[in-house]
Short mmCIF file of C-alpha atoms and ligand atoms in Angstrom, two decimals:
data_model
loop_
_atom_site.label_atom_id
_atom_site.label_comp_id
_atom_site.label_asym_id
_atom_site.label_seq_id
_atom_site.Cartn_x
_atom_site.Cartn_y
_atom_site.Cartn_z
CA MET A 1 -15.45 23.85 14.36
CA GLY A 2 -16.11 26.56 16.95
CA LEU A 3 -13.18 28.79 17.77
CA ASN A 4 -12.83 27.52 21.32
CA GLU A 5 -13.22 23.87 20.50
CA THR A 6 -10.55 21.21 20.85
CA PRO A 7 -9.45 20.08 17.37
CA SER A 8 -10.95 16.70 16.50
CA ALA A 9 -7.54 15.04 16.31
CA GLU A 10 -6.95 15.89 19.98
CA ARG A 11 -10.20 14.38 21.24
CA VAL A 12 -10.54 10.89 22.67
CA HIS A 13 -12.63 8.98 20.11
CA ILE A 14 -14.99 6.45 21.70
CA GLY A 15 -16.85 4.07 19.38
CA PHE A 16 -19.88 1.94 20.35
CA PHE A 17 -20.08 -1.34 18.46
CA GLY A 18 -22.31 -4.40 18.48
CA MET A 19 -25.00 -6.34 16.68
CA ARG A 20 -28.25 -4.75 15.56
CA ASN A 21 -30.75 -4.05 18.34
CA ALA A 22 -28.23 -4.62 21.15
CA GLY A 23 -29.07 -1.12 22.35
CA LYS A 24 -25.95 0.73 21.15
CA SER A 25 -27.87 3.91 20.37
CA SER A 26 -29.80 3.71 23.65
CA VAL A 27 -26.54 3.40 25.62
CA VAL A 28 -24.94 6.24 23.63
CA ASN A 29 -27.93 8.49 24.35
CA ARG A 30 -27.60 7.76 28.07
CA VAL A 31 -23.83 8.32 28.11
CA THR A 32 -24.10 11.63 26.27
CA ASN A 33 -27.36 12.51 28.05
CA GLN A 34 -28.72 13.58 24.66
CA GLU A 35 -31.03 12.15 22.04
CA MET A 36 -28.08 11.81 19.73
CA SER A 37 -29.24 8.68 17.88
CA LEU A 38 -32.58 7.29 16.86
CA VAL A 39 -33.72 4.26 18.88
CA SER A 40 -36.27 1.65 17.77
CA ASP A 41 -36.97 -2.04 18.00
CA VAL A 42 -36.45 -2.34 14.22
CA LYS A 43 -33.12 -4.05 13.54
CA GLY A 44 -30.77 -1.79 11.60
CA THR A 45 -32.17 1.56 12.80
CA THR A 46 -28.74 3.17 12.73
CA THR A 47 -27.53 2.98 9.12
CA ASP A 48 -24.59 5.41 9.25
CA PRO A 49 -22.11 6.23 11.98
CA VAL A 50 -23.36 9.13 14.13
CA ARG A 51 -20.69 11.38 15.66
CA LYS A 52 -20.96 13.87 18.48
CA SER A 53 -18.13 15.96 19.92
CA MET A 54 -18.65 16.98 23.52
CA GLU A 55 -17.16 17.35 27.00
CA LEU A 56 -17.73 14.10 28.80
CA LEU A 57 -17.05 14.25 32.52
CA PRO A 58 -14.85 12.98 34.09
CA LEU A 59 -13.02 12.42 30.81
CA GLY A 60 -12.82 15.77 28.99
CA PRO A 61 -13.17 16.45 25.26
CA VAL A 62 -14.36 13.35 23.40
CA THR A 63 -15.97 12.36 20.14
CA ILE A 64 -18.65 9.73 20.67
CA ILE A 65 -19.44 7.55 17.65
CA ASP A 66 -22.54 5.37 17.43
CA THR A 67 -22.21 2.73 14.70
CA PRO A 68 -24.58 0.64 12.59
CA GLY A 69 -25.08 -2.96 13.73
CA PHE A 70 -22.29 -5.29 12.72
CA ASP A 71 -24.41 -8.25 11.47
CA ASP A 72 -23.67 -8.39 7.76
CA GLU A 73 -27.01 -9.62 6.41
CA GLY A 74 -27.65 -8.70 2.76
CA ALA A 75 -25.98 -6.06 0.63
CA LEU A 76 -26.95 -3.29 3.06
CA GLY A 77 -25.31 -5.33 5.82
CA LYS A 78 -22.03 -5.31 3.95
CA MET A 79 -22.21 -1.52 3.68
CA ARG A 80 -22.90 -1.17 7.39
CA VAL A 81 -19.97 -3.40 8.24
CA GLY A 82 -17.68 -1.40 5.96
CA LYS A 83 -18.65 1.86 7.62
CA THR A 84 -18.22 0.36 11.06
CA ARG A 85 -14.73 -0.85 10.18
CA GLU A 86 -13.82 2.71 9.17
CA VAL A 87 -14.92 3.89 12.61
CA LEU A 88 -12.76 1.20 14.24
CA ALA A 89 -9.75 2.74 12.55
CA VAL A 90 -10.22 6.06 14.36
CA CYS A 91 -11.14 4.80 17.83
CA ASP A 92 -9.06 5.32 20.93
CA ILE A 93 -11.57 3.31 22.96
CA ALA A 94 -14.11 0.74 21.76
CA VAL A 95 -17.25 -0.26 23.65
CA LEU A 96 -18.84 -3.55 22.59
CA VAL A 97 -22.53 -3.44 23.46
CA THR A 98 -24.31 -6.78 23.77
CA GLU A 99 -27.75 -7.78 25.00
CA ASN A 100 -26.45 -11.23 25.94
CA GLU A 101 -24.79 -12.45 29.10
CA SER A 102 -22.12 -14.26 27.14
CA LEU A 103 -20.92 -13.20 23.72
CA THR A 104 -22.27 -14.86 20.57
CA GLU A 105 -19.94 -16.08 17.82
CA SER A 106 -20.52 -12.91 15.76
CA GLU A 107 -19.82 -10.76 18.78
CA LYS A 108 -16.62 -12.66 19.47
CA GLU A 109 -15.59 -12.04 15.88
CA LEU A 110 -16.18 -8.31 16.34
CA LEU A 111 -14.24 -8.39 19.60
CA SER A 112 -11.28 -10.05 17.91
CA LEU A 113 -11.26 -7.28 15.27
CA ILE A 114 -11.02 -4.75 18.10
CA GLU A 115 -8.31 -6.74 19.85
CA LYS A 116 -6.34 -7.14 16.64
CA ARG A 117 -6.09 -3.38 16.44
CA ASN A 118 -4.98 -3.12 20.07
CA ILE A 119 -7.79 -0.71 20.89
CA PRO A 120 -8.52 -0.49 24.63
CA HIS A 121 -12.05 -1.84 24.98
CA LEU A 122 -14.89 -2.72 27.30
CA VAL A 123 -17.83 -5.12 26.96
CA VAL A 124 -21.13 -3.66 28.09
CA HIS A 125 -23.98 -6.11 28.76
CA ASN A 126 -27.04 -3.95 28.13
CA LYS A 127 -30.70 -4.64 29.02
CA SER A 128 -29.75 -5.80 32.51
CA ASP A 129 -33.33 -4.94 33.52
CA LEU A 130 -34.38 -8.05 31.59
CA SER A 131 -31.75 -10.36 33.06
CA GLY A 132 -31.73 -8.89 36.55
CA ALA A 133 -27.90 -8.82 36.56
CA SER A 134 -26.01 -5.76 37.78
CA GLY A 135 -22.55 -4.44 38.54
CA LYS A 136 -19.40 -5.85 36.97
CA ALA A 137 -19.61 -8.74 34.53
CA HIS A 138 -16.70 -11.00 33.68
CA GLY A 139 -14.47 -8.54 31.81
CA GLY A 140 -17.29 -6.03 31.42
CA LEU A 141 -20.18 -4.14 32.94
CA PHE A 142 -23.92 -4.70 33.24
CA VAL A 143 -26.02 -1.67 32.33
CA SER A 144 -29.59 -0.88 31.52
CA ALA A 145 -30.08 1.98 29.10
CA LYS A 146 -33.78 1.71 29.78
CA ASN A 147 -33.48 2.31 33.53
CA ASN A 148 -30.31 4.41 33.32
CA GLU A 149 -28.46 1.89 35.48
CA GLY A 150 -24.70 1.36 35.38
CA ILE A 151 -24.20 4.39 33.13
CA GLU A 152 -22.12 6.37 35.65
CA GLN A 153 -19.90 3.31 36.19
CA LEU A 154 -19.54 3.04 32.42
CA LYS A 155 -18.40 6.68 32.18
CA GLU A 156 -15.89 6.16 34.96
CA ALA A 157 -14.57 3.03 33.27
CA LEU A 158 -14.17 5.02 30.02
CA ALA A 159 -12.30 7.77 31.85
CA SER A 160 -9.88 5.27 33.35
CA MET A 161 -9.20 3.82 29.89
CA ALA A 162 -8.46 7.15 28.20
CA PRO A 163 -5.01 7.33 26.63
CA LYS A 164 -2.55 9.35 28.67
CA LYS A 165 -2.01 12.88 27.47
CA LYS A 166 0.90 12.91 25.12
CA THR A 167 4.15 14.41 26.26
CA VAL A 168 5.56 15.14 22.80
CA ARG A 169 4.98 18.72 21.77
CA PHE A 170 4.58 20.20 18.32
CA VAL A 171 7.69 22.37 18.64
CA ALA A 172 7.95 23.72 22.20
CA ASP A 173 10.48 21.07 23.27
CA LEU A 174 12.87 22.13 20.48
CA ILE A 175 13.09 25.77 21.56
CA GLU A 176 13.70 27.80 24.69
CA ALA A 177 11.92 30.72 26.34
CA GLY A 178 12.97 33.97 24.72
CA ASP A 179 13.88 32.34 21.38
CA THR A 180 12.60 33.79 18.14
CA VAL A 181 11.13 31.33 15.65
CA ILE A 182 10.39 32.37 12.07
CA LEU A 183 7.37 30.78 10.41
CA VAL A 184 7.28 30.94 6.62
CA ILE A 185 3.69 30.81 5.40
CA PRO A 186 3.32 31.57 1.70
CA ILE A 187 -0.04 33.09 0.86
CA ASP A 188 -0.77 32.03 -2.69
CA SER A 189 -3.96 31.15 -4.53
CA SER A 190 -4.17 27.76 -2.83
CA ALA A 191 -4.01 29.18 0.72
CA PRO A 192 -7.39 29.18 2.50
CA LYS A 193 -9.16 32.54 2.55
CA GLY A 194 -8.89 34.66 5.69
CA ARG A 195 -7.14 32.15 7.91
CA ILE A 196 -4.13 29.89 8.32
CA ILE A 197 -4.21 26.10 8.53
CA LEU A 198 -4.12 23.95 11.67
CA PRO A 199 -0.40 23.00 11.83
CA GLN A 200 0.49 26.69 11.50
CA GLN A 201 -1.92 27.62 14.29
CA GLU A 202 -0.57 24.82 16.46
CA ALA A 203 2.99 26.01 15.92
CA ILE A 204 2.16 29.59 16.93
CA ARG A 205 0.29 28.43 20.04
CA ASP A 206 3.08 26.06 21.05
CA ILE A 207 5.74 28.75 20.58
CA LEU A 208 3.69 31.05 22.84
CA ASP A 209 3.41 28.26 25.41
CA ALA A 210 7.20 27.90 25.35
CA GLY A 211 7.58 31.60 26.16
CA ALA A 212 9.20 32.18 22.78
CA VAL A 213 8.33 34.62 20.01
CA SER A 214 7.02 33.72 16.59
CA CYS A 215 7.65 35.88 13.62
CA VAL A 216 5.36 35.07 10.70
CA THR A 217 6.37 35.96 7.18
CA GLY A 218 5.88 35.06 3.52
CA VAL A 219 8.79 33.99 1.32
CA GLU A 220 9.39 37.40 -0.27
CA THR A 221 9.91 39.13 3.06
CA LEU A 222 11.89 36.30 4.67
CA ALA A 223 15.39 37.61 3.94
CA ASP A 224 14.55 41.09 5.30
CA THR A 225 12.93 39.53 8.34
CA ILE A 226 16.06 37.54 9.20
CA ASP A 227 18.22 40.66 8.67
CA SER A 228 16.02 42.79 10.88
CA LEU A 229 16.29 40.51 13.91
CA LYS A 230 18.75 41.54 16.64
CA THR A 231 19.52 37.93 17.45
CA LYS A 232 19.72 34.96 15.17
CA PRO A 233 16.41 33.03 15.00
CA ALA A 234 16.50 29.73 16.89
CA LEU A 235 14.55 27.99 14.17
CA VAL A 236 12.84 28.58 10.84
CA ILE A 237 9.73 26.50 10.09
CA THR A 238 8.54 26.62 6.52
CA ASP A 239 5.62 25.39 4.50
CA SER A 240 6.97 22.41 2.56
CA GLN A 241 5.97 23.80 -0.81
CA ALA A 242 8.25 26.79 -0.33
CA PHE A 243 11.26 24.63 0.59
CA SER A 244 13.24 25.20 -2.58
CA LYS A 245 13.08 28.99 -2.21
CA VAL A 246 13.42 29.09 1.56
CA MET A 247 16.49 26.85 1.74
CA LYS A 248 18.40 29.31 -0.42
CA ILE A 249 17.47 32.25 1.80
CA VAL A 250 18.07 30.75 5.25
CA PRO A 251 21.82 30.61 6.06
CA GLU A 252 23.19 27.14 6.87
CA ASP A 253 23.84 28.03 10.50
CA ILE A 254 20.17 28.71 11.16
CA PRO A 255 18.16 25.52 11.88
CA LEU A 256 15.45 24.95 9.27
CA THR A 257 12.56 22.48 9.24
CA SER A 258 9.00 22.27 7.96
CA PHE A 259 5.49 22.08 9.41
CA SER A 260 5.09 18.61 7.87
CA ILE A 261 8.19 17.23 9.49
CA LEU A 262 7.11 18.59 12.87
CA MET A 263 3.63 17.15 12.29
CA ALA A 264 5.04 13.70 11.41
CA ARG A 265 7.08 13.78 14.62
CA TYR A 266 4.05 14.93 16.63
CA LYS A 267 1.93 12.11 15.17
CA GLY A 268 4.66 9.57 15.88
CA PHE A 269 5.64 8.53 12.37
CA LEU A 270 8.70 10.62 11.53
CA ASP A 271 11.14 7.67 11.43
CA ALA A 272 8.87 5.77 9.06
CA ALA A 273 8.36 8.92 6.98
CA VAL A 274 12.10 9.43 6.52
CA GLU A 275 12.61 5.82 5.47
CA GLY A 276 9.61 6.03 3.16
CA ALA A 277 10.97 9.19 1.52
CA HIS A 278 14.14 7.33 0.58
CA ALA A 279 12.01 4.57 -0.98
CA LEU A 280 10.98 7.17 -3.55
CA ASP A 281 14.28 6.66 -5.30
CA ASN A 282 13.41 3.02 -6.06
CA LEU A 283 10.24 3.84 -8.01
CA LYS A 284 10.15 2.61 -11.59
CA ASP A 285 7.72 2.81 -14.50
CA GLY A 286 4.46 1.25 -13.35
CA SER A 287 5.34 1.27 -9.61
CA LYS A 288 2.17 1.76 -7.60
CA VAL A 289 2.01 4.84 -5.39
CA LEU A 290 -0.92 5.62 -3.09
CA ILE A 291 -1.37 9.31 -2.31
CA ALA A 292 -3.70 9.61 0.67
CA GLU A 293 -5.38 12.74 1.90
CA GLY A 294 -6.74 12.81 5.46
CA CYS A 295 -9.54 15.24 4.82
CA THR A 296 -11.80 16.14 1.96
CA HIS A 297 -11.89 19.89 2.26
CA HIS A 298 -8.41 21.38 2.11
CA ARG A 299 -8.00 22.76 -1.36
CA GLN A 300 -4.35 23.45 -0.70
CA CYS A 301 -3.57 19.84 0.21
CA GLU A 302 -5.66 18.49 -2.64
CA ASP A 303 -3.71 20.55 -5.12
CA ILE A 304 -0.40 19.32 -3.71
CA GLY A 305 -1.54 15.71 -3.52
CA THR A 306 -3.17 15.22 -6.87
CA VAL A 307 -1.28 17.66 -9.09
CA LYS A 308 2.04 18.88 -7.79
CA LEU A 309 3.35 15.77 -6.03
CA PRO A 310 2.87 13.42 -9.02
CA ALA A 311 4.61 15.94 -11.28
CA TRP A 312 7.54 16.41 -8.89
CA ILE A 313 7.86 12.65 -8.40
CA ARG A 314 7.97 12.02 -12.17
CA ARG A 315 10.65 14.66 -12.50
CA HIS A 316 12.67 13.40 -9.53
CA THR A 317 12.57 9.71 -10.46
CA GLY A 318 12.44 10.04 -14.24
CA ALA A 319 9.86 7.25 -14.08
CA GLU A 320 6.12 6.97 -14.78
CA PRO A 321 4.67 5.47 -11.59
CA GLU A 322 0.96 4.68 -11.38
CA PHE A 323 -0.80 6.94 -8.86
CA THR A 324 -3.91 6.12 -6.82
CA PHE A 325 -5.62 8.83 -4.76
CA THR A 326 -7.83 8.54 -1.68
CA SER A 327 -9.25 11.15 0.66
CA GLY A 328 -11.06 11.42 3.97
CA HIS A 329 -11.65 8.37 6.12
CA GLY A 330 -11.61 6.04 3.11
CA PHE A 331 -8.35 4.11 2.94
CA PRO A 332 -7.66 0.74 1.27
CA ASP A 333 -7.68 -2.28 3.60
CA ASP A 334 -4.96 -4.05 1.67
CA LEU A 335 -1.84 -2.09 0.80
CA SER A 336 0.30 -5.01 -0.35
CA ASP A 337 -0.03 -3.98 -4.00
CA PHE A 338 1.51 -0.57 -3.37
CA ASP A 339 5.21 0.23 -3.55
CA LEU A 340 4.84 3.43 -1.52
CA VAL A 341 2.18 5.27 0.49
CA ILE A 342 2.52 9.05 0.67
CA HIS A 343 0.17 10.53 3.23
CA CYS A 344 -0.79 14.16 3.84
CA GLY A 345 0.37 15.84 7.06
CA ALA A 346 -2.64 14.21 8.75
CA CYS A 347 -3.42 17.32 10.80
CA MET A 348 -7.11 16.33 10.85
CA LEU A 349 -6.62 12.66 11.75
CA ASN A 350 -6.15 11.44 15.28
CA ASP A 351 -2.98 9.61 16.23
CA ASN A 352 -4.55 6.18 16.18
CA GLU A 353 -5.90 6.55 12.68
CA VAL A 354 -2.52 7.68 11.34
CA ARG A 355 -0.72 4.95 13.23
CA ASN A 356 -3.17 2.32 11.97
CA ARG A 357 -2.59 3.46 8.40
CA MET A 358 1.14 3.38 8.90
CA THR A 359 1.03 -0.07 10.52
CA ALA A 360 -1.22 -1.39 7.75
CA ALA A 361 1.43 -0.29 5.24
CA LEU A 362 4.54 -1.40 7.13
CA ASP A 363 2.95 -4.77 8.02
CA VAL A 364 2.82 -5.69 4.35
CA GLY A 365 6.25 -4.21 3.62
CA THR A 366 4.99 -1.01 1.95
CA PRO A 367 7.00 2.10 2.94
CA PHE A 368 4.90 4.94 4.40
CA THR A 369 5.83 8.62 4.26
CA ASN A 370 4.22 12.06 4.10
CA TYR A 371 4.02 14.96 1.66
CA GLY A 372 6.46 17.27 3.42
CA THR A 373 9.09 14.62 4.02
CA VAL A 374 9.19 13.53 0.36
CA ILE A 375 9.22 17.17 -0.74
CA ALA A 376 12.21 17.83 1.54
CA HIS A 377 13.91 14.73 0.16
CA MET A 378 13.29 15.73 -3.46
CA ASN A 379 14.75 19.18 -2.70
CA GLY A 380 17.81 17.56 -1.16
CA ILE A 381 17.28 19.12 2.25
CA LEU A 382 15.78 16.28 4.25
CA GLU A 383 18.95 15.89 6.30
CA ARG A 384 19.03 19.58 7.03
CA SER A 385 15.38 19.74 8.04
CA LEU A 386 15.86 16.83 10.44
CA ARG A 387 18.89 18.41 12.09
CA PRO A 388 16.93 20.64 14.50
CA ILE A 389 15.06 17.54 15.67
CA LYS A 390 17.98 15.12 15.89
CA ASN A 391 19.95 17.58 17.97
CA GLY A 392 17.00 17.70 20.34
CA ARG A 393 18.14 21.26 21.07
N1 LIG B 401 -35.49 -3.70 28.10
C1 LIG B 401 -34.55 -2.93 27.55
N2 LIG B 401 -34.68 -2.58 26.26
C2 LIG B 401 -33.70 -1.81 25.73
C3 LIG B 401 -32.59 -1.35 26.49
N3 LIG B 401 -31.78 -0.63 25.69
C4 LIG B 401 -32.38 -0.62 24.46
N4 LIG B 401 -33.53 -1.31 24.49
C5 LIG B 401 -34.46 -1.52 23.37
O1 LIG B 401 -33.79 -2.27 22.35
C6 LIG B 401 -34.20 -1.88 21.07
C7 LIG B 401 -32.99 -1.50 20.22
O2 LIG B 401 -32.36 -0.35 20.75
P1 LIG B 401 -31.40 0.57 19.90
O3 LIG B 401 -30.75 1.50 20.86
O4 LIG B 401 -32.09 1.14 18.74
O5 LIG B 401 -30.38 -0.56 19.42
P2 LIG B 401 -29.15 -0.43 18.42
O6 LIG B 401 -28.11 -1.37 18.89
O7 LIG B 401 -28.74 0.99 18.27
O8 LIG B 401 -29.78 -1.01 17.10
P3 LIG B 401 -29.42 -0.72 15.55
O9 LIG B 401 -29.24 0.76 15.37
O10 LIG B 401 -30.58 -1.26 14.84
O11 LIG B 401 -28.17 -1.47 15.24
C8 LIG B 401 -35.17 -0.71 21.28
O12 LIG B 401 -36.48 -1.20 21.22
C9 LIG B 401 -34.82 -0.23 22.68
O13 LIG B 401 -35.91 0.39 23.32
C10 LIG B 401 -32.53 -1.75 27.86
O14 LIG B 401 -31.61 -1.41 28.61
N5 LIG B 401 -33.52 -2.53 28.32
MG1 LIG B 402 -28.68 2.17 16.65
#
């Protein structure tokens, strides 16, 4: 990611879906005005999702995703369909590309998958040069990728469908201009080299936007930092792993929370996370726990997810639950076998993907929580770390 780029989670994700040879890649190339995907008359040219992050006017920062055709012929077909379903899970907007004037049965099936997920969508009837149709179709648009017709209208339609900018802030709405906020960021062997992770960056930026001051410290220097301030800090935000040490240092009258709890709130699943954390206490020997990581490259999270969390959970519950681990965009379709899903902070996933995962769990009665919230619960300070948020300050 370039330094000036919008983080992926903040971009509008637009997926192009349809049967093989409908012209998905051709339409995507026209929309992005780039030769992003290979085009040919061979069915099944696109075998893996192709992603491109860009500024798309009049919409702003987007990630465009071209997908493999959805017809599930043969074993390869099944793989294509699986990959396409994963893309569906991250989409804010879905475009169904068809070369037909009315949808075929398979296309209707695909459309119902999109509708089931409540993804705003649009049907694009491509190859209008062959049919001679133009303009708006019933519930869709006619375009011709070949002649570059209807593409501007398509972009405008996409812009009008974009989700509204969210009003919830990472932390700025909990503080006031002039406040001092202490951020506790332990630098140990699992911290990434030479930088700090996304939720920490977002917190610092948001505190600046609020006209407040952030004071960044490790655990060892925290007590001295608090002492050295002329006024009491308005809030302390800590890395979840340092909770047990930090809670002893920060006096009760200073609000304390964690990056994970703020992230869960920002992503819209804090209530579920709190409920899910309490479900931890019901785990027994053999209970099935899914520990899901949103990305595949954060050593720090991996270490927490696969090593520390299971050990802490065994100690907290006194039970021997059975753990399953997933990472990246892979996530089980059916969660009904699990007694609890514990997700990472999801800083790299967009809101829809997190919400879909949460809904998939809650729909089948499986509680859903995140690393930081269970860690706060196991340390007995969940109530305290929610206080700054409940009070709304
Ligand atoms: N006449 C006409 N042909 C088109 C148009 N758009 C695409 N095609 C042709 O349709 C064929 C398939 O186009 P692709 O863009 O590769 O289709 P796709 O949906 O990405 O196909 P897969 O990747 O195989 O799933 C190619 O031969 C294109 O040249 C169009 O607007 N008009
Ligand atoms: Mg293609």
